[in-house]
PDB file of C-alpha atoms in Angstrom:
ATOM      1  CA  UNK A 253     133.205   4.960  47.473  1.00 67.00           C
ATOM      2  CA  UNK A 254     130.517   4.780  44.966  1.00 80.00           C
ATOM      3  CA  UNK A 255     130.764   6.572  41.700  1.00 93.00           C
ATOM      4  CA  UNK A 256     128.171   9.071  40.143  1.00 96.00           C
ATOM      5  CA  UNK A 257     125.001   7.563  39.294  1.00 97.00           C
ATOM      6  CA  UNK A 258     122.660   8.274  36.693  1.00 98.00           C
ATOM      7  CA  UNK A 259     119.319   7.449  36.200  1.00 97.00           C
ATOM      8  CA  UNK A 260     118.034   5.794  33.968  1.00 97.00           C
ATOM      9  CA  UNK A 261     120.511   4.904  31.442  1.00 97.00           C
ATOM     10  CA  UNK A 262     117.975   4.807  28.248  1.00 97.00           C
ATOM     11  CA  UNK A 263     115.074   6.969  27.563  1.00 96.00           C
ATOM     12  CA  UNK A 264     113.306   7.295  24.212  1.00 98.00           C
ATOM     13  CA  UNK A 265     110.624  10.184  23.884  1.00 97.00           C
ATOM     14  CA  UNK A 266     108.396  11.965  21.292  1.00 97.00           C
ATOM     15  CA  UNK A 267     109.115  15.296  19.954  1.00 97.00           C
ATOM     16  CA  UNK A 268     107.479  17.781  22.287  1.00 97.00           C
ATOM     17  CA  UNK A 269     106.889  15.760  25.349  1.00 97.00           C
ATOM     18  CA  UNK A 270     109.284  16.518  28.222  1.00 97.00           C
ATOM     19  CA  UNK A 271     111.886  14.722  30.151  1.00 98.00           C
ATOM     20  CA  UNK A 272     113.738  14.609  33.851  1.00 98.00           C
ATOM     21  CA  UNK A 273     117.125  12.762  34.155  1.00 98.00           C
ATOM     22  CA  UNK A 274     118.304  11.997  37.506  1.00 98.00           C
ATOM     23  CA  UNK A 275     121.988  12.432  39.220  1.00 98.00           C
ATOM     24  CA  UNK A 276     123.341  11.166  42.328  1.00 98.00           C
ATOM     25  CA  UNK A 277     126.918  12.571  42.518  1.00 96.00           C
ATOM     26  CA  UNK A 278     129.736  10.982  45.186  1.00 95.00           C
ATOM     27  CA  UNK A 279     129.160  11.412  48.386  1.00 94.00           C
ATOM     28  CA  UNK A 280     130.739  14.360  50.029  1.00 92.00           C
ATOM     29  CA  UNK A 281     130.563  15.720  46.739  1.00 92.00           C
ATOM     30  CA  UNK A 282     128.409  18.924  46.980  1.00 93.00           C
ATOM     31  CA  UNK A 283     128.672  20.332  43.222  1.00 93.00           C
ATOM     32  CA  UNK A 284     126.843  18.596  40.330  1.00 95.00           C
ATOM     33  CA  UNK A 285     127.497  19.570  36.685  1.00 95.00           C
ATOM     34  CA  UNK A 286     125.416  18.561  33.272  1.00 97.00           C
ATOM     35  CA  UNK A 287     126.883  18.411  29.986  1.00 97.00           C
ATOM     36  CA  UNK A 288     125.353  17.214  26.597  1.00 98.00           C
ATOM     37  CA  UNK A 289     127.522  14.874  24.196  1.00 97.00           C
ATOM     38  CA  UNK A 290     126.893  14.872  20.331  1.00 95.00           C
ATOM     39  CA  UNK A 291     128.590  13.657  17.394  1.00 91.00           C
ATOM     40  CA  UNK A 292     128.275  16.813  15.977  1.00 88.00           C
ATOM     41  CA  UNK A 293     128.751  19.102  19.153  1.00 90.00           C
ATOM     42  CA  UNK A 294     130.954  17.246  21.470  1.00 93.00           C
ATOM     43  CA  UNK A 295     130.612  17.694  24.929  1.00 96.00           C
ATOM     44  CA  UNK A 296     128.708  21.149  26.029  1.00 96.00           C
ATOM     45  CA  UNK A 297     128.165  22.555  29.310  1.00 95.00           C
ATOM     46  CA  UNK A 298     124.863  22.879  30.411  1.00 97.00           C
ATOM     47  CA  UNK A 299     124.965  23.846  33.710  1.00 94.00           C
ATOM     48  CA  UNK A 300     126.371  23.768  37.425  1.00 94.00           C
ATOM     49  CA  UNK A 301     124.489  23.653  40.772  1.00 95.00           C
ATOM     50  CA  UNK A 302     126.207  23.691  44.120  1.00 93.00           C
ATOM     51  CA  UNK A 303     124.005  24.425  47.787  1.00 92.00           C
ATOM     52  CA  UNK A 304     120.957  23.913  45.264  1.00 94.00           C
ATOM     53  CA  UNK A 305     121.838  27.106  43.253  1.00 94.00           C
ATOM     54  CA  UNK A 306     122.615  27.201  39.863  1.00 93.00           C
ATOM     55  CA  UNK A 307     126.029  28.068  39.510  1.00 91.00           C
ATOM     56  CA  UNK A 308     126.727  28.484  36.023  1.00 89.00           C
ATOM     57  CA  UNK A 309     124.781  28.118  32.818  1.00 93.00           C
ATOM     58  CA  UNK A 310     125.912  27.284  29.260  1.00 93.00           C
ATOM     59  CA  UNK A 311     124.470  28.256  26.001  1.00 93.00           C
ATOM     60  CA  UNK A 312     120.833  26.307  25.924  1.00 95.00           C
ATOM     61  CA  UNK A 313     117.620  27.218  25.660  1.00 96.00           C
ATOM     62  CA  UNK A 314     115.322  27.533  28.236  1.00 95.00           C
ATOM     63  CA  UNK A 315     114.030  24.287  27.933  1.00 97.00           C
ATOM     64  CA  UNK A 316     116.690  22.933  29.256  1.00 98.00           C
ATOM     65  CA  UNK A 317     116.656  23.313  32.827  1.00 97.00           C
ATOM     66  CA  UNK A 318     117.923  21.530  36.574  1.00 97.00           C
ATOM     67  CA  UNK A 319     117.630  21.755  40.281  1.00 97.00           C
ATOM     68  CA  UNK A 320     119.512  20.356  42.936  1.00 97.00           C
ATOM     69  CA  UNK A 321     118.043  19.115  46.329  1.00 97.00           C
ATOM     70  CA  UNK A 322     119.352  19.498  49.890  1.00 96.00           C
ATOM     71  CA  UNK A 323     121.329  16.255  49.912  1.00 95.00           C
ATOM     72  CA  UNK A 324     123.312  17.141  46.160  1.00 95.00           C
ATOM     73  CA  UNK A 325     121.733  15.245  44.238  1.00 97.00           C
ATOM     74  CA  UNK A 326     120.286  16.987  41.146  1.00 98.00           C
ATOM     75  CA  UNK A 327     117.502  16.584  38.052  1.00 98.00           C
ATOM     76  CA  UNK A 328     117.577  17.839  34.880  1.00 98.00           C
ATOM     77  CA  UNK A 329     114.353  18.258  32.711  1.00 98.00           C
ATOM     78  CA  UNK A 330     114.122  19.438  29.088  1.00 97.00           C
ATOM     79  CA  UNK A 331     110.738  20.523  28.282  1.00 95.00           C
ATOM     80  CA  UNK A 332     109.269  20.380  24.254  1.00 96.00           C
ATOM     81  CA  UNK A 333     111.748  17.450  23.283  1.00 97.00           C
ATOM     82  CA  UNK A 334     113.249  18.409  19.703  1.00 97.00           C
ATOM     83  CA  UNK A 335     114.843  15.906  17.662  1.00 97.00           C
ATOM     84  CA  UNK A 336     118.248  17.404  18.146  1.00 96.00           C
ATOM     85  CA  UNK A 337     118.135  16.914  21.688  1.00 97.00           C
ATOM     86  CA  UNK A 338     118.896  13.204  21.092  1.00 97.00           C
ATOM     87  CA  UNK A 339     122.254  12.766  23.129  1.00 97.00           C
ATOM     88  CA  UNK A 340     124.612  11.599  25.710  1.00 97.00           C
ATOM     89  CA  UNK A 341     123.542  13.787  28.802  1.00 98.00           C
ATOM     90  CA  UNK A 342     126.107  13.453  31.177  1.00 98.00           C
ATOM     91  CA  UNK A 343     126.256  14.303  34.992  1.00 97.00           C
ATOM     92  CA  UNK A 344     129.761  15.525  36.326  1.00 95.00           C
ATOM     93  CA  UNK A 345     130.369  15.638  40.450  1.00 94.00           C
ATOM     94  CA  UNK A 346     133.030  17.553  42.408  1.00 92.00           C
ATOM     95  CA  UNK A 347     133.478  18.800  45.934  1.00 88.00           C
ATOM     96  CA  UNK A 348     132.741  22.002  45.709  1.00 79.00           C
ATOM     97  CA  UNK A 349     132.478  25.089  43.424  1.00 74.00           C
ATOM     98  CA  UNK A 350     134.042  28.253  42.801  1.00 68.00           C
ATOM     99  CA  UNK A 351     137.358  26.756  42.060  1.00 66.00           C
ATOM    100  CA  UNK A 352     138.056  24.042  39.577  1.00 63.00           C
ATOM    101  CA  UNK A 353     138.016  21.333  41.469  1.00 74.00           C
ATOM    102  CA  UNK A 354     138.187  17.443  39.730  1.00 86.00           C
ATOM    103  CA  UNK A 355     135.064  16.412  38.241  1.00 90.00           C
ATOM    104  CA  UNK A 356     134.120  13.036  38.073  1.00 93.00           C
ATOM    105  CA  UNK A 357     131.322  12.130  35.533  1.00 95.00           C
ATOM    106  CA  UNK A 358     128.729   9.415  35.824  1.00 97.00           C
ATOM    107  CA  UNK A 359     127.824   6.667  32.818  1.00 96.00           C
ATOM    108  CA  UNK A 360     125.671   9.118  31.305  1.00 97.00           C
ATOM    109  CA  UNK A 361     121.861   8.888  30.073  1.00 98.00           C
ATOM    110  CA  UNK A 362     121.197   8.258  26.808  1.00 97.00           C
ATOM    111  CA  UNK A 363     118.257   9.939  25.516  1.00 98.00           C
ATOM    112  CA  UNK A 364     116.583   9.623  22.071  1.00 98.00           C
ATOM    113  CA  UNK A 365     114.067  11.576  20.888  1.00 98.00           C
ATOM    114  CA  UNK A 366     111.965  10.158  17.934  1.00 97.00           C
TER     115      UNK A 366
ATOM    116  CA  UNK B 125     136.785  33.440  23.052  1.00 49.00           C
ATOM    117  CA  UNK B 126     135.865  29.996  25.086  1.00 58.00           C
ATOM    118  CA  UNK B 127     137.358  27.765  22.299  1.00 90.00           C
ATOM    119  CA  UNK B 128     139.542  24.604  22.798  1.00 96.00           C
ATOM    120  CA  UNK B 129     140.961  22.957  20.165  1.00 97.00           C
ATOM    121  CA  UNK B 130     142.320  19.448  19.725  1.00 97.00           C
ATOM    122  CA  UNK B 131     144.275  17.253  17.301  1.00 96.00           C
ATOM    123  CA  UNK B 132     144.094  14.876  15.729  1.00 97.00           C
ATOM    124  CA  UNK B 133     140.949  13.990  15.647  1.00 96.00           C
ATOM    125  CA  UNK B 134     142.209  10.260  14.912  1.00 97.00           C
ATOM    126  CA  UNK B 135     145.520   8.898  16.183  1.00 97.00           C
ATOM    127  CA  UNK B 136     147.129   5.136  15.121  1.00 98.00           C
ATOM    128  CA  UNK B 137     149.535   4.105  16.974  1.00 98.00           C
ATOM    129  CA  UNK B 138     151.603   0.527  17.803  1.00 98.00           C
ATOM    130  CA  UNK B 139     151.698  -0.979  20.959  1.00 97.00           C
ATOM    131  CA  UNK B 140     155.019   0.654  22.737  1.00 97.00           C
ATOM    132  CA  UNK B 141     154.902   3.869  20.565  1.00 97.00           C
ATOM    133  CA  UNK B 142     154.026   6.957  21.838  1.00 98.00           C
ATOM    134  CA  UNK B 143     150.383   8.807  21.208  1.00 98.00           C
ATOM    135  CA  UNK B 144     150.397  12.432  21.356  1.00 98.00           C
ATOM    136  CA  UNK B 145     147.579  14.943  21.656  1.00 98.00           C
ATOM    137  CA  UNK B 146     147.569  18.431  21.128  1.00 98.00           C
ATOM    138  CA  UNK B 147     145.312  21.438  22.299  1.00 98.00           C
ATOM    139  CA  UNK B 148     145.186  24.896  22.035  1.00 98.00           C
ATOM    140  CA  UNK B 149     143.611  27.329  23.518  1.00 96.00           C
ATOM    141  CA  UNK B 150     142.788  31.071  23.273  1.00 94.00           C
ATOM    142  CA  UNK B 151     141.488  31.946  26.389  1.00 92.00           C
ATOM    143  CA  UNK B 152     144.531  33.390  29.028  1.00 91.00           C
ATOM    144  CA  UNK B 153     142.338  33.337  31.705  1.00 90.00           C
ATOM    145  CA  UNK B 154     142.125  29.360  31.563  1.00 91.00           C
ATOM    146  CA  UNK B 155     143.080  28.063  34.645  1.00 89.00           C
ATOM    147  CA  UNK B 156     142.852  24.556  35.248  1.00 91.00           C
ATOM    148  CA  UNK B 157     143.479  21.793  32.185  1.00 94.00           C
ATOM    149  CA  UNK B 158     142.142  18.550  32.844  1.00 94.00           C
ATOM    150  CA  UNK B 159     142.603  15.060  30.153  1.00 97.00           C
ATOM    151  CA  UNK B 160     139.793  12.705  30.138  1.00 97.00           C
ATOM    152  CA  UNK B 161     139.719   9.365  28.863  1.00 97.00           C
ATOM    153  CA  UNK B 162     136.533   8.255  27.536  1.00 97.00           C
ATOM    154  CA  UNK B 163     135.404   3.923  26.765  1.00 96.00           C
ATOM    155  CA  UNK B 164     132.275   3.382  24.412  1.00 93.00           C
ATOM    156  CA  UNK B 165     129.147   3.450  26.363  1.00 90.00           C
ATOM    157  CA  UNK B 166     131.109   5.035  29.559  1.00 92.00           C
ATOM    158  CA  UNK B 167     131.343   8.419  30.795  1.00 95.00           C
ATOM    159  CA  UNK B 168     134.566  10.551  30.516  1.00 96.00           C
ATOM    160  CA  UNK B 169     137.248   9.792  33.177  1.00 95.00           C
ATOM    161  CA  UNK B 170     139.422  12.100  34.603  1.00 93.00           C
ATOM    162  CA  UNK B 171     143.086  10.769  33.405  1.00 95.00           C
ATOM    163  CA  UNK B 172     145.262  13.641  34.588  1.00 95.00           C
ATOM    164  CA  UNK B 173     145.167  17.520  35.107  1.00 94.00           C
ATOM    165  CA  UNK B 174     147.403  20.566  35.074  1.00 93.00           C
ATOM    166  CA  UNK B 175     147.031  24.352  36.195  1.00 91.00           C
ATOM    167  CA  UNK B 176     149.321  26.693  34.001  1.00 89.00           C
ATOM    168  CA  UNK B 177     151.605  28.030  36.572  1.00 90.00           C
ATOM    169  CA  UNK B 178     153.629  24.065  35.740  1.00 92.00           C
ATOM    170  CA  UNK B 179     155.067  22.998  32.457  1.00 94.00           C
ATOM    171  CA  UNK B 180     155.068  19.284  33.224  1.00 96.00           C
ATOM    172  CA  UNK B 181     152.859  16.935  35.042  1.00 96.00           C
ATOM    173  CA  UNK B 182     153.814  13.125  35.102  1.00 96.00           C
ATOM    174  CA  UNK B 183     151.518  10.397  36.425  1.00 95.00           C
ATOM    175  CA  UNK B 184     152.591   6.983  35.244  1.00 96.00           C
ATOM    176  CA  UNK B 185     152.896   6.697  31.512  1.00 97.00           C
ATOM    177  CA  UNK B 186     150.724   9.645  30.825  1.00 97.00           C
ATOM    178  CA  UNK B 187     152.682  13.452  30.661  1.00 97.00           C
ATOM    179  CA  UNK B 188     150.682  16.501  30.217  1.00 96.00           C
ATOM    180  CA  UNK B 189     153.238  19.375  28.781  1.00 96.00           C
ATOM    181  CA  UNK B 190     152.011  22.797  29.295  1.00 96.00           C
ATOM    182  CA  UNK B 191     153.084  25.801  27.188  1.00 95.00           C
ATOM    183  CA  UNK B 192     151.819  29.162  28.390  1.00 93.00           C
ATOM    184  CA  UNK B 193     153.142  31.469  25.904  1.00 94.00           C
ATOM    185  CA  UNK B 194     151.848  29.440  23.344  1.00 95.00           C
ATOM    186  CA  UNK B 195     148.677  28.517  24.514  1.00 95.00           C
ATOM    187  CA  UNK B 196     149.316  25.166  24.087  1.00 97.00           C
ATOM    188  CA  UNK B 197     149.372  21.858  26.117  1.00 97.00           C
ATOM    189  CA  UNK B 198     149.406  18.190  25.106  1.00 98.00           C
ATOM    190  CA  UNK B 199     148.727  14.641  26.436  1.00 98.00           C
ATOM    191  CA  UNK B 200     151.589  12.104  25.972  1.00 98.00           C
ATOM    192  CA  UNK B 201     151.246   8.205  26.494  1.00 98.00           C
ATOM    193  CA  UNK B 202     154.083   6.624  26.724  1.00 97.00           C
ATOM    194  CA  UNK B 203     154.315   2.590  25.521  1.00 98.00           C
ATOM    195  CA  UNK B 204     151.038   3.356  24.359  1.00 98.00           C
ATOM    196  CA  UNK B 205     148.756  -0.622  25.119  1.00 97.00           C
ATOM    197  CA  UNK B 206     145.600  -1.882  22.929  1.00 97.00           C
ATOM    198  CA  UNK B 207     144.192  -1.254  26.460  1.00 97.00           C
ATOM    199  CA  UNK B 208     144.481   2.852  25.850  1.00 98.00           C
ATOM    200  CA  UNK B 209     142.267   2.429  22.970  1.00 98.00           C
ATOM    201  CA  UNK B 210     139.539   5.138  23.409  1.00 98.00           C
ATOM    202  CA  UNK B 211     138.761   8.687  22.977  1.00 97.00           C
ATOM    203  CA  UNK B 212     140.518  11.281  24.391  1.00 98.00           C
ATOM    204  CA  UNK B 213     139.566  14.925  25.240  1.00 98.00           C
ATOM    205  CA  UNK B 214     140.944  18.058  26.376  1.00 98.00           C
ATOM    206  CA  UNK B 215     139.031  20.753  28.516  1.00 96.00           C
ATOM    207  CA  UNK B 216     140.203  24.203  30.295  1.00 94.00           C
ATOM    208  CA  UNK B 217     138.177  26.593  32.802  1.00 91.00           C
ATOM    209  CA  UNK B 218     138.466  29.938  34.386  1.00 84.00           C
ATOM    210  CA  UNK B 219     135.247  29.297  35.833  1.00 73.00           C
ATOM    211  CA  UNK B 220     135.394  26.490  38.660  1.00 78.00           C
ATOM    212  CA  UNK B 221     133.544  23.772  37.234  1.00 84.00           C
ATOM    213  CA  UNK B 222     132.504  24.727  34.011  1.00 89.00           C
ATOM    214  CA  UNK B 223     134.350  23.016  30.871  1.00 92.00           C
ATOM    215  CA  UNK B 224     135.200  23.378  27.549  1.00 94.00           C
ATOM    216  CA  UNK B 225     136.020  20.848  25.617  1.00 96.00           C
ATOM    217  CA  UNK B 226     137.896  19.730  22.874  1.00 97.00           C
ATOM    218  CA  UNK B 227     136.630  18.173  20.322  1.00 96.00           C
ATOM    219  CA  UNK B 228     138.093  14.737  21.093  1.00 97.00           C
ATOM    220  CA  UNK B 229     141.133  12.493  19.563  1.00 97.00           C
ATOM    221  CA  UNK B 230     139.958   8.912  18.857  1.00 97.00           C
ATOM    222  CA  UNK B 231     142.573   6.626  19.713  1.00 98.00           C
ATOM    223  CA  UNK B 232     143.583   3.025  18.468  1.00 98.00           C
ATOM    224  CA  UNK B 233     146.418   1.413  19.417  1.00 98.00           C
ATOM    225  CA  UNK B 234     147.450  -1.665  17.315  1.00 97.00           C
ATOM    226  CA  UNK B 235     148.610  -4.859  18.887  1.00 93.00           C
TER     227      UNK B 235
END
């Protein structure tokens, strides 16, 4: 079965343009997670969607936001690109939601903001 | 409070010894504990995971102990390899699929 894919892999953007990151989780799996990875942070939730409703939602600012489509698979876009935003965005699959059920990331996209 | 945290955030350890991990946590609604194992330039990978109603979980040479009264649990890797070489992290919910993280144990095991 094929893992979680993420595309793409490498982005560079300019402070205050905007940016959509792409997700394909396992198939069968119905719940898609994002988290952001830092040096300084570590790994933060972001947020969870599951039946193309946002689930859960960390502590970001608006311009962070996601959607997932009928067949699970699920974008991220963060509007105004700040220079802090420059991180390991990872995308996180599992079967379902409302439980914790095993999550199974992807490779990750890793975006730079200059 | 939604906190995990982990030590050390570095571990050394010979090939054979044993690497141990600690996290604790202050939130007693946590319910699930997962360990992921994370390779430069790869995503984190789900290495084992425990709920807190079991003290022990074994799979292979990797142990997770789990100490509810003390808000505690810890990842043990037995005849630790070079091949184990990578950073570590804890992470607990109470809400399905949303983690928090610790802030990651950088391992090296020497040869």
């Amino acid at each position: 079965k094929a893992g979680v894919t993420q595309t793409p892999r490498y982005l560079i953007k300019t402070r205050g343009q905007q940016v959509t990151l792409s997700c394909s989780p396992i198939s069968g799996h119905r719940s898609v997670s994002w988290y952001q990875q830092t040096p300084g942070q570590g790994l933060q939730f972001l947020f969870e969607y599951f039946s193309e409703t946002q689930r859960n939602k960390g502590n970001f600012p608006g311009r962070f936001s996601g959607r997932q489509f009928s067949n699970s698979r699920s974008e991220m876009n963060v509007s105004t690109l700040e220079l802090g935003d420059s991180a390991l965005y990872l995308c996180a699959s599992s079967l379902a939601a409302g439980t914790s059920y095993e999550q199974y990331f992807g490779p990750g996209t890793r975006l730079t903001v200059t | 409070q939604q906190q995990v945290k982990q030590s050390p955030q570095s571990l050394i350890v010979q090939k054979g010894g044993i690497s141990i991990i600690n996290c604790a946590y202050e939130n007693t609604a946590f319910d699930y504990f997962p360990w992921y194992q994370q390779f430069p330039g790869k995503g984190p990978a789900l290495l084992i995971a425990i709920r807190p109603d079991v003290s022990e979980k074994k799979e292979g040479r990797f142990t997770i102990s789990f100490n509810k009264s003390a808000k505690q649990f810890s990842l043990h890797i037995m005849d630790s390899q070079p091949g184990d070489s990578a950073t570590y992290f804890c992470a607990a919910t109470n809400a399905g699929n949303m983690l928090t993280f610790g802030g990651g144990t950088r391992l090296m095991v020497k040869p």
